[in-house]
Coordinates of C-alpha atoms in Angstrom, one line a residue:
Chain A
X1 CA 174.8 60.3 162.9
X2 CA 178.1 58.4 162.3
X3 CA 179.3 58.0 159.4
X4 CA 181.7 54.6 158.1
X5 CA 181.6 54.0 154.4
X6 CA 180.6 50.1 154.8
X7 CA 177.7 48.0 154.6
X8 CA 177.9 45.8 157.7
X9 CA 176.8 47.8 160.8
X10 CA 177.1 46.9 164.3
X11 CA 176.6 48.8 167.8
X12 CA 179.4 49.0 170.2
X13 CA 178.8 50.6 173.6
X14 CA 181.3 52.7 174.4
X15 CA 181.9 54.6 177.8
X16 CA 184.0 57.1 177.8
X17 CA 185.8 59.3 181.2
X18 CA 184.5 62.9 180.8
X19 CA 186.3 65.8 182.8
X20 CA 185.9 69.4 181.9
X21 CA 188.1 71.9 184.1
X22 CA 185.8 74.6 182.9
X23 CA 182.5 73.4 184.8
X24 CA 184.6 72.2 188.2
X25 CA 181.9 69.0 188.0
X26 CA 183.4 65.8 188.8
X27 CA 184.3 63.2 186.4
X28 CA 181.8 60.9 185.0
X29 CA 181.4 58.1 182.2
X30 CA 179.8 58.9 179.4
X31 CA 177.9 56.1 177.6
X32 CA 177.4 56.0 174.1
X33 CA 176.0 53.9 171.2
X34 CA 178.0 54.1 168.2
X35 CA 178.2 52.1 164.7
X36 CA 181.3 50.3 163.8
X37 CA 181.6 48.3 160.8
X38 CA 181.2 44.5 161.5
X39 CA 183.1 43.1 158.5
X40 CA 186.3 45.0 159.5
X41 CA 188.5 45.4 162.5
X42 CA 188.8 49.1 163.5
X43 CA 191.0 50.7 166.2
X44 CA 190.3 52.0 169.5
X45 CA 191.2 55.4 168.2
X46 CA 188.7 55.0 165.3
X47 CA 185.8 54.2 167.5
X48 CA 186.8 57.7 169.6
X49 CA 186.9 59.4 166.2
X50 CA 183.2 58.1 165.8
X51 CA 182.5 59.0 169.3
X52 CA 183.4 62.5 168.8
X53 CA 181.5 62.9 165.5
X54 CA 178.5 62.3 168.1
X55 CA 179.4 64.6 170.7
X56 CA 182.3 67.3 169.5
X57 CA 183.4 68.0 173.0
X58 CA 185.2 64.6 173.6
X59 CA 189.2 65.4 174.1
X60 CA 191.8 63.4 173.5
X61 CA 195.4 63.3 172.4
X62 CA 196.2 61.8 168.9
X63 CA 198.8 62.6 166.0
X64 CA 200.6 60.1 163.6
X65 CA 197.7 57.1 163.9
X66 CA 200.4 54.6 163.5
X67 CA 201.9 54.2 166.9
X68 CA 205.0 56.1 166.8
X69 CA 204.3 59.5 167.8
X70 CA 202.9 58.4 171.3
X71 CA 200.2 60.4 172.1
X72 CA 197.3 58.8 172.0
X73 CA 198.1 56.4 175.4
X74 CA 194.9 56.1 177.3
X75 CA 193.5 53.3 179.7
X76 CA 191.2 50.9 177.4
X77 CA 189.1 48.4 179.2
X78 CA 191.5 48.7 182.5
X79 CA 194.6 48.0 180.2
X80 CA 196.8 51.2 179.2
X81 CA 197.6 51.1 175.5
X82 CA 197.8 53.3 172.4
X83 CA 194.4 53.6 171.1
X84 CA 195.7 54.1 167.3
X85 CA 197.0 50.6 167.0
X86 CA 194.8 48.6 169.4
X87 CA 192.4 46.9 167.4
X88 CA 188.8 46.6 169.2
X89 CA 188.7 42.6 168.6
X90 CA 191.6 42.4 171.3
X91 CA 190.0 44.5 174.0
X92 CA 186.2 45.0 173.5
X93 CA 184.4 42.4 176.0
X94 CA 180.8 42.0 175.8
X95 CA 180.5 44.9 173.3
X96 CA 181.7 47.2 175.8
X97 CA 184.7 49.7 175.5
X98 CA 185.4 51.7 178.4
X99 CA 187.8 54.2 177.9
X100 CA 189.6 56.0 180.6
X101 CA 193.2 58.3 180.7
X102 CA 196.3 56.8 181.6
X103 CA 196.4 56.2 185.2
X104 CA 197.9 58.5 187.9
X105 CA 198.4 61.8 186.3
X106 CA 196.7 64.7 186.7
X107 CA 193.6 65.0 183.8
X108 CA 193.7 68.1 181.9
X109 CA 190.5 67.5 180.3
X110 CA 188.8 64.0 179.5
X111 CA 191.5 61.3 177.8
X112 CA 193.9 64.1 178.0
X113 CA 196.6 64.1 181.0
X114 CA 199.0 66.5 182.4
X115 CA 202.6 64.6 181.5
X116 CA 204.5 67.1 183.5
X117 CA 205.7 64.2 186.3
X118 CA 206.3 61.7 183.5
X119 CA 208.5 64.4 181.5
X120 CA 210.6 65.8 184.4
X121 CA 211.5 62.0 185.8
X122 CA 212.7 61.6 181.9
X123 CA 215.0 64.8 182.0
X124 CA 216.4 63.4 185.4
X125 CA 218.5 60.7 183.3
X126 CA 219.8 63.3 180.9
X127 CA 218.6 61.3 177.8
X128 CA 221.1 62.4 175.3
X129 CA 224.8 61.1 174.8
X130 CA 227.3 62.3 177.2
X131 CA 231.0 62.2 175.9
X132 CA 234.0 64.0 177.0
X133 CA 235.9 62.7 174.1
X134 CA 237.2 66.0 172.1
X135 CA 234.3 66.7 169.1
X136 CA 235.8 66.5 166.3
X137 CA 232.7 66.8 164.1
X138 CA 232.5 63.4 162.7
X139 CA 230.4 60.6 164.0
X140 CA 231.6 58.2 167.0
X141 CA 232.1 54.8 165.8
X142 CA 230.7 51.9 167.3
X143 CA 231.4 48.1 166.7
X144 CA 228.1 46.4 165.7
X145 CA 228.2 44.3 168.8
X146 CA 227.7 47.7 171.0
X147 CA 225.2 48.9 168.7
X148 CA 222.9 45.6 169.0
X149 CA 223.2 46.5 172.9
X150 CA 220.4 49.3 172.2
X151 CA 218.1 47.4 170.5
X152 CA 215.1 47.0 172.7
X153 CA 215.9 50.1 174.1
X154 CA 216.1 52.9 171.9
X155 CA 212.5 52.0 170.3
X156 CA 210.8 53.4 173.2
X157 CA 208.6 56.8 172.1
X158 CA 207.4 57.7 175.4
X159 CA 203.8 57.0 175.4
X160 CA 203.7 56.9 179.2
X161 CA 201.9 53.7 179.0
X162 CA 204.0 51.9 181.4
X163 CA 204.9 54.4 183.7
X164 CA 201.1 54.9 184.3
X165 CA 200.3 51.3 184.9
X166 CA 203.3 51.1 187.4
X167 CA 202.2 51.3 191.0
X168 CA 205.5 52.3 192.3
X169 CA 205.2 55.5 190.1
X170 CA 201.5 55.9 191.4
X171 CA 202.6 56.1 194.9
X172 CA 206.0 57.9 194.1
X173 CA 206.0 59.7 190.9
X174 CA 208.8 62.4 192.2
X175 CA 211.0 59.7 193.5
X176 CA 210.6 56.7 191.4
X177 CA 212.1 57.4 188.1
X178 CA 209.4 55.0 186.3
X179 CA 210.0 52.2 183.5
X180 CA 210.0 54.6 181.1
X181 CA 212.9 56.9 182.0
X182 CA 215.2 53.7 183.7
X183 CA 214.6 52.3 180.5
X184 CA 216.1 55.0 178.5
X185 CA 218.6 55.6 181.6
X186 CA 219.8 51.7 181.0
X187 CA 220.0 52.9 177.2
X188 CA 222.1 55.3 177.5
X189 CA 224.2 53.5 180.4
X190 CA 224.6 50.5 177.7
X191 CA 225.9 53.0 175.0
X192 CA 229.7 52.4 174.3
X193 CA 229.8 55.9 173.3
X194 CA 228.4 57.6 176.3
X195 CA 231.5 58.5 178.9
X196 CA 229.2 59.2 181.6
X197 CA 228.6 55.5 182.6
X198 CA 229.5 56.1 186.4
X199 CA 227.9 59.6 186.9
X200 CA 224.6 58.0 185.7
X201 CA 225.2 55.3 188.0
X202 CA 226.0 57.6 190.8
X203 CA 222.5 59.4 190.2
X204 CA 220.4 56.4 190.5
X205 CA 222.2 55.0 193.3
X206 CA 219.5 55.9 196.1
X207 CA 216.3 53.8 197.8
X208 CA 213.8 55.2 195.3
X209 CA 215.1 56.1 191.7
X210 CA 215.5 52.4 191.0
X211 CA 215.0 50.2 193.7
X212 CA 211.3 51.1 194.1
X213 CA 210.5 48.5 191.3
X214 CA 209.2 45.3 192.4
X215 CA 209.3 43.7 189.2
X216 CA 205.8 43.3 188.8
X217 CA 205.8 43.5 185.1
X218 CA 203.2 45.7 184.4
X219 CA 205.3 47.7 182.2
X220 CA 206.1 44.9 180.1
X221 CA 202.7 43.8 179.7
X222 CA 201.2 47.0 178.7
X223 CA 204.1 48.3 176.3
X224 CA 203.0 49.1 172.8
X225 CA 206.3 48.7 171.1
X226 CA 207.0 45.3 173.1
X227 CA 209.6 46.4 175.3
X228 CA 210.8 45.1 178.4
X229 CA 211.6 47.6 181.0
X230 CA 211.6 45.4 184.2
X231 CA 214.8 43.6 182.4
X232 CA 216.4 46.9 182.0
X233 CA 215.6 47.9 185.4
X234 CA 217.0 44.8 186.8
X235 CA 220.2 45.4 184.5
X236 CA 220.6 48.7 186.3
X237 CA 220.3 47.1 189.8
X238 CA 222.8 44.6 189.3
X239 CA 225.6 47.1 188.1
X240 CA 224.5 49.2 191.3
X241 CA 225.1 46.2 193.2
X242 CA 228.1 45.3 191.4
X243 CA 229.7 48.4 191.8
X244 CA 228.9 48.2 195.7
X245 CA 230.4 45.0 196.3
Chain B
X1 CA 191.2 76.6 190.4
X2 CA 190.4 73.2 192.0
X3 CA 192.9 70.4 191.9
X4 CA 192.5 68.2 188.6
X5 CA 191.3 64.6 189.0
X6 CA 193.8 61.7 188.9
X7 CA 192.2 58.6 187.6
X8 CA 193.4 56.1 189.8
X9 CA 190.4 53.2 190.7
X10 CA 192.1 50.4 191.4
X11 CA 188.9 48.1 190.4
X12 CA 188.8 49.3 186.9
X13 CA 192.7 48.9 186.5
X14 CA 193.6 45.2 184.9
X15 CA 196.4 44.0 187.2
X16 CA 198.1 40.9 185.5
X17 CA 199.1 37.9 188.0
X18 CA 202.4 38.8 188.6
X19 CA 201.1 42.0 189.5
X20 CA 198.8 40.6 192.0
X21 CA 201.3 37.9 193.3
X22 CA 203.4 41.2 193.9
X23 CA 200.0 42.5 196.2
X24 CA 200.0 39.2 198.1
X25 CA 203.8 39.1 199.0
X26 CA 203.1 42.4 200.6
X27 CA 200.0 41.3 202.4
X28 CA 201.7 38.3 203.7
X29 CA 204.4 40.2 205.0
X30 CA 202.1 42.4 207.1
X31 CA 200.4 39.2 207.9
X32 CA 203.4 37.9 209.1
X33 CA 204.5 41.0 210.8
X34 CA 201.1 40.8 212.7
X35 CA 200.8 37.4 213.6
X36 CA 204.7 36.8 214.1
X37 CA 205.2 38.1 217.7
X38 CA 202.1 36.9 219.6
X39 CA 203.2 33.4 218.2
X40 CA 206.7 34.0 219.3
X41 CA 205.4 34.7 222.8
X42 CA 203.2 31.2 222.7
X43 CA 206.5 29.5 221.9
X44 CA 208.5 31.3 224.7
X45 CA 205.7 30.6 227.4
X46 CA 205.3 26.9 226.0
X47 CA 209.1 25.8 226.2
X48 CA 209.3 28.1 229.8
X49 CA 207.4 25.7 232.5
X50 CA 205.0 22.6 232.0
X51 CA 202.4 24.8 233.1
X52 CA 203.1 27.2 229.9
X53 CA 203.1 24.3 227.9
X54 CA 199.7 23.0 229.0
X55 CA 197.9 26.6 228.6
X56 CA 199.6 26.9 225.2
X57 CA 198.3 23.1 224.1
X58 CA 194.8 24.2 225.4
X59 CA 195.5 27.4 223.2
X60 CA 196.1 25.5 220.0
X61 CA 193.2 23.3 220.5
X62 CA 191.1 26.4 220.2
X63 CA 189.8 26.8 216.7
X64 CA 190.2 30.5 216.3
X65 CA 194.0 29.9 217.1
X66 CA 194.4 27.3 215.0
X67 CA 193.2 29.5 211.9
X68 CA 195.3 32.1 213.1
X69 CA 198.3 29.6 213.0
X70 CA 197.2 28.5 209.5
X71 CA 197.4 31.9 208.1
X72 CA 200.9 32.7 209.8
X73 CA 202.3 29.5 208.3
X74 CA 200.5 30.3 204.6
X75 CA 201.6 33.8 205.2
X76 CA 205.2 32.8 205.7
X77 CA 204.9 30.0 203.1
X78 CA 204.0 32.3 200.3
X79 CA 206.5 35.2 201.4
X80 CA 209.2 32.6 201.2
X81 CA 208.4 31.3 197.8
X82 CA 207.7 34.5 196.5
X83 CA 210.9 36.0 197.8
X84 CA 212.7 33.0 195.9
X85 CA 211.0 34.0 192.7
X86 CA 212.0 38.0 193.3
X87 CA 215.7 36.6 193.9
X88 CA 215.8 34.6 190.6
X89 CA 214.5 37.3 188.8
X90 CA 217.4 39.6 190.6
X91 CA 219.7 37.4 189.2
X92 CA 218.6 37.8 185.6
X93 CA 216.3 35.0 185.1
X94 CA 212.4 35.0 184.4
X95 CA 212.5 38.6 183.4
X96 CA 210.1 38.1 180.3
X97 CA 206.5 38.4 180.5
X98 CA 205.6 35.3 179.8
X99 CA 208.2 33.7 182.5
X100 CA 206.9 36.2 184.8
X101 CA 203.3 35.3 184.3
X102 CA 204.2 31.6 184.6
X103 CA 206.7 31.9 187.8
X104 CA 203.8 34.0 189.6
X105 CA 201.2 31.1 188.8
X106 CA 203.5 28.4 190.4
X107 CA 204.2 30.5 193.4
X108 CA 200.4 31.3 193.9
X109 CA 199.9 27.3 193.2
X110 CA 202.8 26.0 195.4
X111 CA 202.0 27.8 198.2
X112 CA 198.5 26.9 198.1
X113 CA 199.0 23.5 198.1
X114 CA 201.7 23.5 201.1
X115 CA 199.2 25.7 202.6
X116 CA 196.7 22.7 202.2
X117 CA 198.8 20.4 203.7
X118 CA 199.6 22.5 206.7
X119 CA 196.0 23.1 207.4
X120 CA 196.0 19.2 207.3
X121 CA 198.8 18.7 209.9
X122 CA 197.5 21.6 212.2
X123 CA 194.1 20.1 212.6

């Protein structure tokens, strides 16, 4: 039985992608009814916990439950998002909630995907400050204007919602860096303290790394932090074109 | 150990209008690629001799050929307008989600309108 501390209860049909590597069976959608409070809006992650009370074998990642750790990225009624900050009122249609793993990545178990491809692409952009200035043990000063350039970039929590919503990443996960990695690439390219700007651009100058983005904006549409990877990618493209001219 | 499954059922994944517009851009490119060569041959045939012109006039009076011609013109129209939209975005405009949606809707609407006009002209 579900246990929720409320008087007003309604029933939600929830359908969850299930896959158990130990059985070797094909993935299937498990349907169940869960009782949810009708007098308040709960999050998708809460609904998953209620489902897990009925079937403890349901597996999913979660940690902070407030949109900071980025571990509970999943496909909710067809759209990627973080379970912990997605209210049911935003996604439930006809009293039905379908939850699947992030698209395009190998499924480890149920809603847990193997993020290796995603992380490998992130590693490629060298997501750390590179400076050829002598390290005197002090911080590197930056003007307020230069610091402002990092807004809208540094906030990425690497949940993977954007890259796994991107068709270019689905078809070329090893060659196209994907929106998340490219947003971070631009974050370091635009950092006034970083001195490896040209090297970073050299690394991106091929047919796949950046130019596989066709600006369809799926990444912007799903980003739980409201960031705009398409814009960052276009800025990188413009820099590459300017360099070439 | 068997290969892990990958969830990638396109029918179960929401595609925003900008994505739909992008797919139409690709489809129109394939359509143009397939149809442009035969219609180029028809054009050459029509301009080479009077007999060729008569043959092409007859061909273009057939409904099946008219449909193919409208498809080609529709594809060209859509691809052209969508291409301009992408160019504008490449120059750094219409990069917000809302602008992307509106420009995609306008692209589809405008192409549809022009295609309808072409349909009337061809028939």
